[in-house]
Amino acid sequence: MSVSRISTRAALAGGVALSSVVLLSGTAFAHVGVQPQGEAAKGGYATVNVKVPNERDNASTVKLEVNFPLDHPLASVMPQPVPGWKAEVTKSKLDKPLELHGKKINEAVSKVTWTADGSGIGPGEFQQFPLSLGQLPEDADQLVLKSIQTYSNKEVVRWIEERKEGAEEPQNPAPVLKLSAASDDHHGGGATPSAAASASASAGEENGHDDKAGDHDKDTVASSSSSSSSDTTARILGIIGILVGVAGVAFGVLAGRRRSA
């Protein structure tokens, strides 16, 4: 076999490996997901971020709907204001009332819908939607938050497929909030409803007054951006390592052929 033919095959092998890695990485990056800020402990309260990446090159994300399971209802679900988006909270009647702080709750939040006031999430961008949740169930290890993403071209992507143990990840997996063991104070890593309400009120006053709430929001965004950047860097280094390995195998084959000749 000629040296040129060996080089061509090695290049093709490297190209296939690179394409596979990029495709797999793109799939991982594209999922709508949910991540707690701190701890999401059973029986407590938590603040979480719903992260929504835009998957399309020719359309923007203009609407997001996050559904909450009524078999493990949450009496308190409060969205933090997000500039450029309008949030709507939908509640549903419960078959079995909840008891929270000595009071019976006959309804719980079943859905939160964000609708863009402007251009939405553009190509190559993502947006985080913070939520205060509580009281988290004590008899569940996770909450599946089925979500629906709508684009400006009317395309709808349903992130509703539940992961099954031992099976491959579905194409459009539903976001899953993992719950940790119950803490002693039952407040988890997030804020209580009263604290969350105060935070929302401060955010609402942000348009008319210059206070410390804006600085806090900037710190949160910076922290989230840093975390996202770290994850991306780790993935890129992993890809580079794979490509270096492929290149090494190709050069090894080429060198062996030359010695044999």
mmCIF file of C-alpha atoms in Angstrom:
data_model
loop_
_atom_site.group_PDB
_atom_site.id
_atom_site.type_symbol
_atom_site.label_atom_id
_atom_site.label_comp_id
_atom_site.label_asym_id
_atom_site.label_seq_id
_atom_site.Cartn_x
_atom_site.Cartn_y
_atom_site.Cartn_z
ATOM 1 C CA MET A 1 0.000 0.000 0.000
ATOM 2 C CA SER A 2 1.396 3.393 -0.973
ATOM 3 C CA VAL A 3 2.307 6.037 1.579
ATOM 4 C CA SER A 4 -0.222 8.456 0.085
ATOM 5 C CA ARG A 5 -3.041 5.919 0.452
ATOM 6 C CA ILE A 6 -2.117 5.249 4.074
ATOM 7 C CA SER A 7 -2.099 8.999 4.779
ATOM 8 C CA THR A 8 -5.510 9.386 3.135
ATOM 9 C CA ARG A 9 -7.038 6.606 5.246
ATOM 10 C CA ALA A 10 -5.518 8.041 8.423
ATOM 11 C CA ALA A 11 -6.974 11.456 7.631
ATOM 12 C CA LEU A 12 -10.400 9.947 6.968
ATOM 13 C CA ALA A 13 -10.272 8.064 10.273
ATOM 14 C CA GLY A 14 -9.395 11.252 12.115
ATOM 15 C CA GLY A 15 -12.215 13.113 10.377
ATOM 16 C CA VAL A 16 -14.772 10.470 11.315
ATOM 17 C CA ALA A 17 -13.626 10.538 14.941
ATOM 18 C CA LEU A 18 -13.840 14.325 15.055
ATOM 19 C CA SER A 19 -17.320 14.343 13.497
ATOM 20 C CA SER A 20 -18.581 11.771 15.987
ATOM 21 C CA VAL A 21 -17.232 13.711 18.962
ATOM 22 C CA VAL A 22 -18.668 17.003 17.736
ATOM 23 C CA LEU A 23 -22.088 15.451 17.098
ATOM 24 C CA LEU A 24 -22.175 13.839 20.520
ATOM 25 C CA SER A 25 -21.031 17.056 22.187
ATOM 26 C CA GLY A 26 -23.669 19.075 20.333
ATOM 27 C CA THR A 27 -26.383 16.724 21.560
ATOM 28 C CA ALA A 28 -25.174 17.055 25.147
ATOM 29 C CA PHE A 29 -25.033 20.835 24.962
ATOM 30 C CA ALA A 30 -28.528 21.186 23.473
ATOM 31 C CA HIS A 31 -30.631 19.761 26.285
ATOM 32 C CA VAL A 32 -32.966 21.884 28.374
ATOM 33 C CA GLY A 33 -31.953 21.200 31.972
ATOM 34 C CA VAL A 34 -32.515 22.218 35.587
ATOM 35 C CA GLN A 35 -29.781 22.821 38.175
ATOM 36 C CA PRO A 36 -30.168 23.814 41.854
ATOM 37 C CA GLN A 37 -28.235 26.750 43.253
ATOM 38 C CA GLY A 38 -26.750 25.003 46.236
ATOM 39 C CA GLU A 39 -28.736 22.126 47.704
ATOM 40 C CA ALA A 40 -32.221 20.842 46.839
ATOM 41 C CA ALA A 41 -33.002 18.842 49.990
ATOM 42 C CA LYS A 42 -36.098 16.756 50.539
ATOM 43 C CA GLY A 43 -38.668 18.589 52.643
ATOM 44 C CA GLY A 44 -36.941 21.935 52.156
ATOM 45 C CA TYR A 45 -36.853 24.865 49.760
ATOM 46 C CA ALA A 46 -34.501 25.452 46.851
ATOM 47 C CA THR A 47 -33.620 27.959 44.177
ATOM 48 C CA VAL A 48 -33.044 26.377 40.774
ATOM 49 C CA ASN A 49 -32.106 27.529 37.284
ATOM 50 C CA VAL A 50 -33.861 26.177 34.194
ATOM 51 C CA LYS A 51 -31.219 26.404 31.458
ATOM 52 C CA VAL A 52 -32.496 26.752 27.882
ATOM 53 C CA PRO A 53 -30.042 26.661 24.947
ATOM 54 C CA ASN A 54 -31.127 27.692 21.457
ATOM 55 C CA GLU A 55 -30.602 24.794 19.025
ATOM 56 C CA ARG A 56 -31.535 26.494 15.763
ATOM 57 C CA ASP A 57 -29.418 28.631 13.437
ATOM 58 C CA ASN A 58 -32.397 30.346 11.780
ATOM 59 C CA ALA A 59 -34.828 30.914 14.670
ATOM 60 C CA SER A 60 -34.987 32.238 18.234
ATOM 61 C CA THR A 61 -36.565 30.638 21.295
ATOM 62 C CA VAL A 62 -39.575 32.792 22.183
ATOM 63 C CA LYS A 63 -41.465 30.642 24.702
ATOM 64 C CA LEU A 64 -40.745 28.070 27.413
ATOM 65 C CA GLU A 65 -43.250 26.022 29.388
ATOM 66 C CA VAL A 66 -42.120 24.040 32.449
ATOM 67 C CA ASN A 67 -44.591 21.565 33.962
ATOM 68 C CA PHE A 68 -44.554 20.371 37.579
ATOM 69 C CA PRO A 69 -45.725 16.901 38.672
ATOM 70 C CA LEU A 70 -48.972 16.927 40.637
ATOM 71 C CA ASP A 71 -48.247 13.513 42.167
ATOM 72 C CA HIS A 72 -45.580 15.370 44.198
ATOM 73 C CA PRO A 73 -47.125 18.858 44.269
ATOM 74 C CA LEU A 74 -45.273 22.028 45.230
ATOM 75 C CA ALA A 75 -47.285 24.632 47.098
ATOM 76 C CA SER A 76 -44.790 27.391 46.303
ATOM 77 C CA VAL A 77 -43.235 28.000 42.872
ATOM 78 C CA MET A 78 -42.092 31.575 42.275
ATOM 79 C CA PRO A 79 -40.187 32.773 39.185
ATOM 80 C CA GLN A 80 -37.551 35.463 39.483
ATOM 81 C CA PRO A 81 -38.070 38.293 36.957
ATOM 82 C CA VAL A 82 -35.977 37.840 33.807
ATOM 83 C CA PRO A 83 -35.436 40.936 31.628
ATOM 84 C CA GLY A 84 -37.163 40.565 28.261
ATOM 85 C CA TRP A 85 -39.480 37.792 29.435
ATOM 86 C CA LYS A 86 -42.964 37.625 30.953
ATOM 87 C CA ALA A 87 -43.692 34.797 33.410
ATOM 88 C CA GLU A 88 -47.127 33.276 34.012
ATOM 89 C CA VAL A 89 -47.811 30.830 36.861
ATOM 90 C CA THR A 90 -50.650 28.317 36.429
ATOM 91 C CA LYS A 91 -52.191 26.477 39.393
ATOM 92 C CA SER A 92 -54.369 23.360 39.476
ATOM 93 C CA LYS A 93 -56.726 21.871 42.064
ATOM 94 C CA LEU A 94 -55.382 18.984 44.111
ATOM 95 C CA ASP A 95 -57.271 15.752 44.729
ATOM 96 C CA LYS A 96 -55.628 15.584 48.152
ATOM 97 C CA PRO A 97 -54.906 18.903 49.956
ATOM 98 C CA LEU A 98 -51.386 19.694 51.154
ATOM 99 C CA GLU A 99 -50.539 20.904 54.636
ATOM 100 C CA LEU A 100 -47.924 23.662 54.742
ATOM 101 C CA HIS A 101 -46.989 25.621 57.864
ATOM 102 C CA GLY A 102 -50.201 24.493 59.543
ATOM 103 C CA LYS A 103 -52.424 25.505 56.634
ATOM 104 C CA LYS A 104 -54.215 23.295 54.126
ATOM 105 C CA ILE A 105 -53.388 23.993 50.473
ATOM 106 C CA ASN A 106 -56.044 22.939 47.952
ATOM 107 C CA GLU A 107 -54.102 23.860 44.819
ATOM 108 C CA ALA A 108 -50.521 23.731 43.585
ATOM 109 C CA VAL A 109 -48.501 25.154 40.721
ATOM 110 C CA SER A 110 -48.756 22.906 37.685
ATOM 111 C CA LYS A 111 -46.960 25.060 35.119
ATOM 112 C CA VAL A 112 -44.794 28.144 34.637
ATOM 113 C CA THR A 113 -44.689 29.731 31.177
ATOM 114 C CA TRP A 114 -42.149 32.324 30.031
ATOM 115 C CA THR A 115 -42.909 34.351 26.899
ATOM 116 C CA ALA A 116 -40.369 36.672 25.287
ATOM 117 C CA ASP A 117 -41.247 40.373 25.133
ATOM 118 C CA GLY A 118 -38.468 40.970 22.603
ATOM 119 C CA SER A 119 -36.262 38.842 20.374
ATOM 120 C CA GLY A 120 -35.948 35.887 22.785
ATOM 121 C CA ILE A 121 -32.948 33.528 22.858
ATOM 122 C CA GLY A 122 -30.981 33.923 19.638
ATOM 123 C CA PRO A 123 -28.886 31.340 17.754
ATOM 124 C CA GLY A 124 -25.761 30.383 19.673
ATOM 125 C CA GLU A 125 -27.195 31.718 22.952
ATOM 126 C CA PHE A 126 -28.804 30.334 26.099
ATOM 127 C CA GLN A 127 -30.950 31.756 28.890
ATOM 128 C CA GLN A 128 -31.439 30.776 32.537
ATOM 129 C CA PHE A 129 -34.811 31.086 34.273
ATOM 130 C CA PRO A 130 -34.503 31.109 38.105
ATOM 131 C CA LEU A 131 -37.250 29.591 40.265
ATOM 132 C CA SER A 132 -37.858 29.346 44.011
ATOM 133 C CA LEU A 133 -39.398 25.946 44.836
ATOM 134 C CA GLY A 134 -40.880 24.456 47.984
ATOM 135 C CA GLN A 135 -41.717 22.638 49.976
ATOM 136 C CA LEU A 136 -39.886 19.817 48.179
ATOM 137 C CA PRO A 137 -41.363 16.317 48.657
ATOM 138 C CA GLU A 138 -39.857 14.006 51.237
ATOM 139 C CA ASP A 139 -40.943 10.799 49.494
ATOM 140 C CA ALA A 140 -39.202 11.304 46.140
ATOM 141 C CA ASP A 141 -35.595 11.264 44.936
ATOM 142 C CA GLN A 142 -36.205 13.536 41.973
ATOM 143 C CA LEU A 143 -38.720 15.738 40.182
ATOM 144 C CA VAL A 144 -39.255 15.402 36.439
ATOM 145 C CA LEU A 145 -40.039 18.823 34.967
ATOM 146 C CA LYS A 146 -41.372 18.174 31.466
ATOM 147 C CA SER A 147 -40.787 21.233 29.295
ATOM 148 C CA ILE A 148 -41.896 22.605 25.928
ATOM 149 C CA GLN A 149 -39.668 24.965 23.903
ATOM 150 C CA THR A 150 -41.173 27.113 21.129
ATOM 151 C CA TYR A 151 -39.207 28.847 18.381
ATOM 152 C CA SER A 152 -39.964 31.990 16.400
ATOM 153 C CA ASN A 153 -40.602 29.870 13.287
ATOM 154 C CA LYS A 154 -43.446 28.085 15.168
ATOM 155 C CA GLU A 155 -41.395 24.919 15.695
ATOM 156 C CA VAL A 156 -42.105 23.197 19.019
ATOM 157 C CA VAL A 157 -39.665 20.863 20.803
ATOM 158 C CA ARG A 158 -41.111 18.737 23.610
ATOM 159 C CA TRP A 159 -38.564 17.882 26.307
ATOM 160 C CA ILE A 160 -40.823 15.267 27.902
ATOM 161 C CA GLU A 161 -39.112 11.882 27.493
ATOM 162 C CA GLU A 162 -38.196 10.288 30.810
ATOM 163 C CA ARG A 163 -34.880 8.506 31.207
ATOM 164 C CA LYS A 164 -35.035 4.767 31.922
ATOM 165 C CA GLU A 165 -32.360 3.019 33.965
ATOM 166 C CA GLY A 166 -30.024 0.970 31.789
ATOM 167 C CA ALA A 167 -31.330 2.464 28.550
ATOM 168 C CA GLU A 168 -29.776 5.034 26.263
ATOM 169 C CA GLU A 169 -30.632 8.671 26.838
ATOM 170 C CA PRO A 170 -33.743 9.648 24.848
ATOM 171 C CA GLN A 171 -33.552 12.208 22.070
ATOM 172 C CA ASN A 172 -35.545 14.841 23.972
ATOM 173 C CA PRO A 173 -35.039 14.055 27.690
ATOM 174 C CA ALA A 174 -37.131 15.867 30.280
ATOM 175 C CA PRO A 175 -35.217 18.035 32.777
ATOM 176 C CA VAL A 176 -34.734 16.248 36.108
ATOM 177 C CA LEU A 177 -34.174 17.914 39.494
ATOM 178 C CA LYS A 178 -32.263 15.547 41.785
ATOM 179 C CA LEU A 179 -33.187 15.811 45.472
ATOM 180 C CA SER A 180 -30.650 15.317 48.237
ATOM 181 C CA ALA A 181 -31.224 13.886 51.711
ATOM 182 C CA ALA A 182 -33.383 15.961 54.042
ATOM 183 C CA SER A 183 -31.512 18.600 56.038
ATOM 184 C CA ASP A 184 -32.111 19.322 59.723
ATOM 185 C CA ASP A 185 -33.654 22.760 59.166
ATOM 186 C CA HIS A 186 -35.771 21.620 56.171
ATOM 187 C CA HIS A 187 -34.818 24.690 54.191
ATOM 188 C CA GLY A 188 -32.352 23.019 51.832
ATOM 189 C CA GLY A 189 -30.051 25.290 49.829
ATOM 190 C CA GLY A 190 -32.687 27.779 48.722
ATOM 191 C CA ALA A 191 -34.859 30.498 50.194
ATOM 192 C CA THR A 192 -38.079 30.216 52.154
ATOM 193 C CA PRO A 193 -41.242 31.589 50.481
ATOM 194 C CA SER A 194 -41.012 34.834 52.474
ATOM 195 C CA ALA A 195 -37.361 35.343 51.501
ATOM 196 C CA ALA A 196 -38.112 34.554 47.874
ATOM 197 C CA ALA A 197 -41.009 36.997 47.921
ATOM 198 C CA SER A 198 -38.705 39.716 49.247
ATOM 199 C CA ALA A 199 -36.209 38.936 46.483
ATOM 200 C CA SER A 200 -38.946 39.169 43.857
ATOM 201 C CA ALA A 201 -40.153 42.491 45.300
ATOM 202 C CA SER A 202 -36.627 43.893 45.205
ATOM 203 C CA ALA A 203 -36.249 42.765 41.601
ATOM 204 C CA GLY A 204 -39.545 44.453 40.744
ATOM 205 C CA GLU A 205 -38.300 47.757 42.184
ATOM 206 C CA GLU A 206 -35.127 47.524 40.128
ATOM 207 C CA ASN A 207 -36.698 49.454 37.241
ATOM 208 C CA GLY A 208 -37.290 52.529 39.437
ATOM 209 C CA HIS A 209 -34.461 52.432 41.994
ATOM 210 C CA ASP A 210 -30.766 51.599 42.034
ATOM 211 C CA ASP A 211 -30.260 49.063 44.830
ATOM 212 C CA LYS A 212 -28.161 46.045 45.703
ATOM 213 C CA ALA A 213 -30.543 43.540 44.063
ATOM 214 C CA GLY A 214 -29.085 44.353 40.634
ATOM 215 C CA ASP A 215 -25.551 43.622 41.862
ATOM 216 C CA HIS A 216 -26.719 40.302 43.292
ATOM 217 C CA ASP A 217 -28.294 39.316 39.964
ATOM 218 C CA LYS A 218 -25.067 40.202 38.126
ATOM 219 C CA ASP A 219 -23.063 38.021 40.511
ATOM 220 C CA THR A 220 -25.467 35.117 39.933
ATOM 221 C CA VAL A 221 -25.209 35.471 36.148
ATOM 222 C CA ALA A 222 -21.406 35.742 36.346
ATOM 223 C CA SER A 223 -21.256 32.599 38.479
ATOM 224 C CA SER A 224 -23.515 30.713 36.061
ATOM 225 C CA SER A 225 -21.454 31.898 33.079
ATOM 226 C CA SER A 226 -18.233 30.809 34.798
ATOM 227 C CA SER A 227 -19.668 27.358 35.495
ATOM 228 C CA SER A 228 -20.848 27.020 31.903
ATOM 229 C CA SER A 229 -17.424 28.139 30.626
ATOM 230 C CA SER A 230 -15.670 25.561 32.843
ATOM 231 C CA ASP A 231 -17.898 22.762 31.547
ATOM 232 C CA THR A 232 -17.233 23.795 27.944
ATOM 233 C CA THR A 233 -13.469 23.962 28.553
ATOM 234 C CA ALA A 234 -13.480 20.446 30.030
ATOM 235 C CA ARG A 235 -15.368 19.100 27.028
ATOM 236 C CA ILE A 236 -13.014 20.822 24.573
ATOM 237 C CA LEU A 237 -9.950 19.377 26.353
ATOM 238 C CA GLY A 238 -11.567 15.938 26.164
ATOM 239 C CA ILE A 239 -12.121 16.352 22.414
ATOM 240 C CA ILE A 240 -8.508 17.468 21.911
ATOM 241 C CA GLY A 241 -7.300 14.399 23.817
ATOM 242 C CA ILE A 242 -9.317 12.080 21.561
ATOM 243 C CA LEU A 243 -7.994 13.775 18.412
ATOM 244 C CA VAL A 244 -4.396 13.542 19.639
ATOM 245 C CA GLY A 245 -4.920 9.831 20.253
ATOM 246 C CA VAL A 246 -6.314 9.314 16.740
ATOM 247 C CA ALA A 247 -3.398 11.247 15.233
ATOM 248 C CA GLY A 248 -0.915 9.135 17.206
ATOM 249 C CA VAL A 249 -2.405 5.881 15.902
ATOM 250 C CA ALA A 250 -2.322 7.211 12.314
ATOM 251 C CA PHE A 251 1.336 8.257 12.550
ATOM 252 C CA GLY A 252 2.214 4.930 14.152
ATOM 253 C CA VAL A 253 0.699 3.005 11.220
ATOM 254 C CA LEU A 254 2.490 5.268 8.744
ATOM 255 C CA ALA A 255 5.857 4.841 10.472
ATOM 256 C CA GLY A 256 5.413 1.058 10.586
ATOM 257 C CA ARG A 257 4.699 0.958 6.861
ATOM 258 C CA ARG A 258 7.798 3.016 6.099
ATOM 259 C CA ARG A 259 10.032 0.708 8.173
ATOM 260 C CA SER A 260 8.599 -2.361 6.430
ATOM 261 C CA ALA A 261 9.285 -0.766 3.039
#
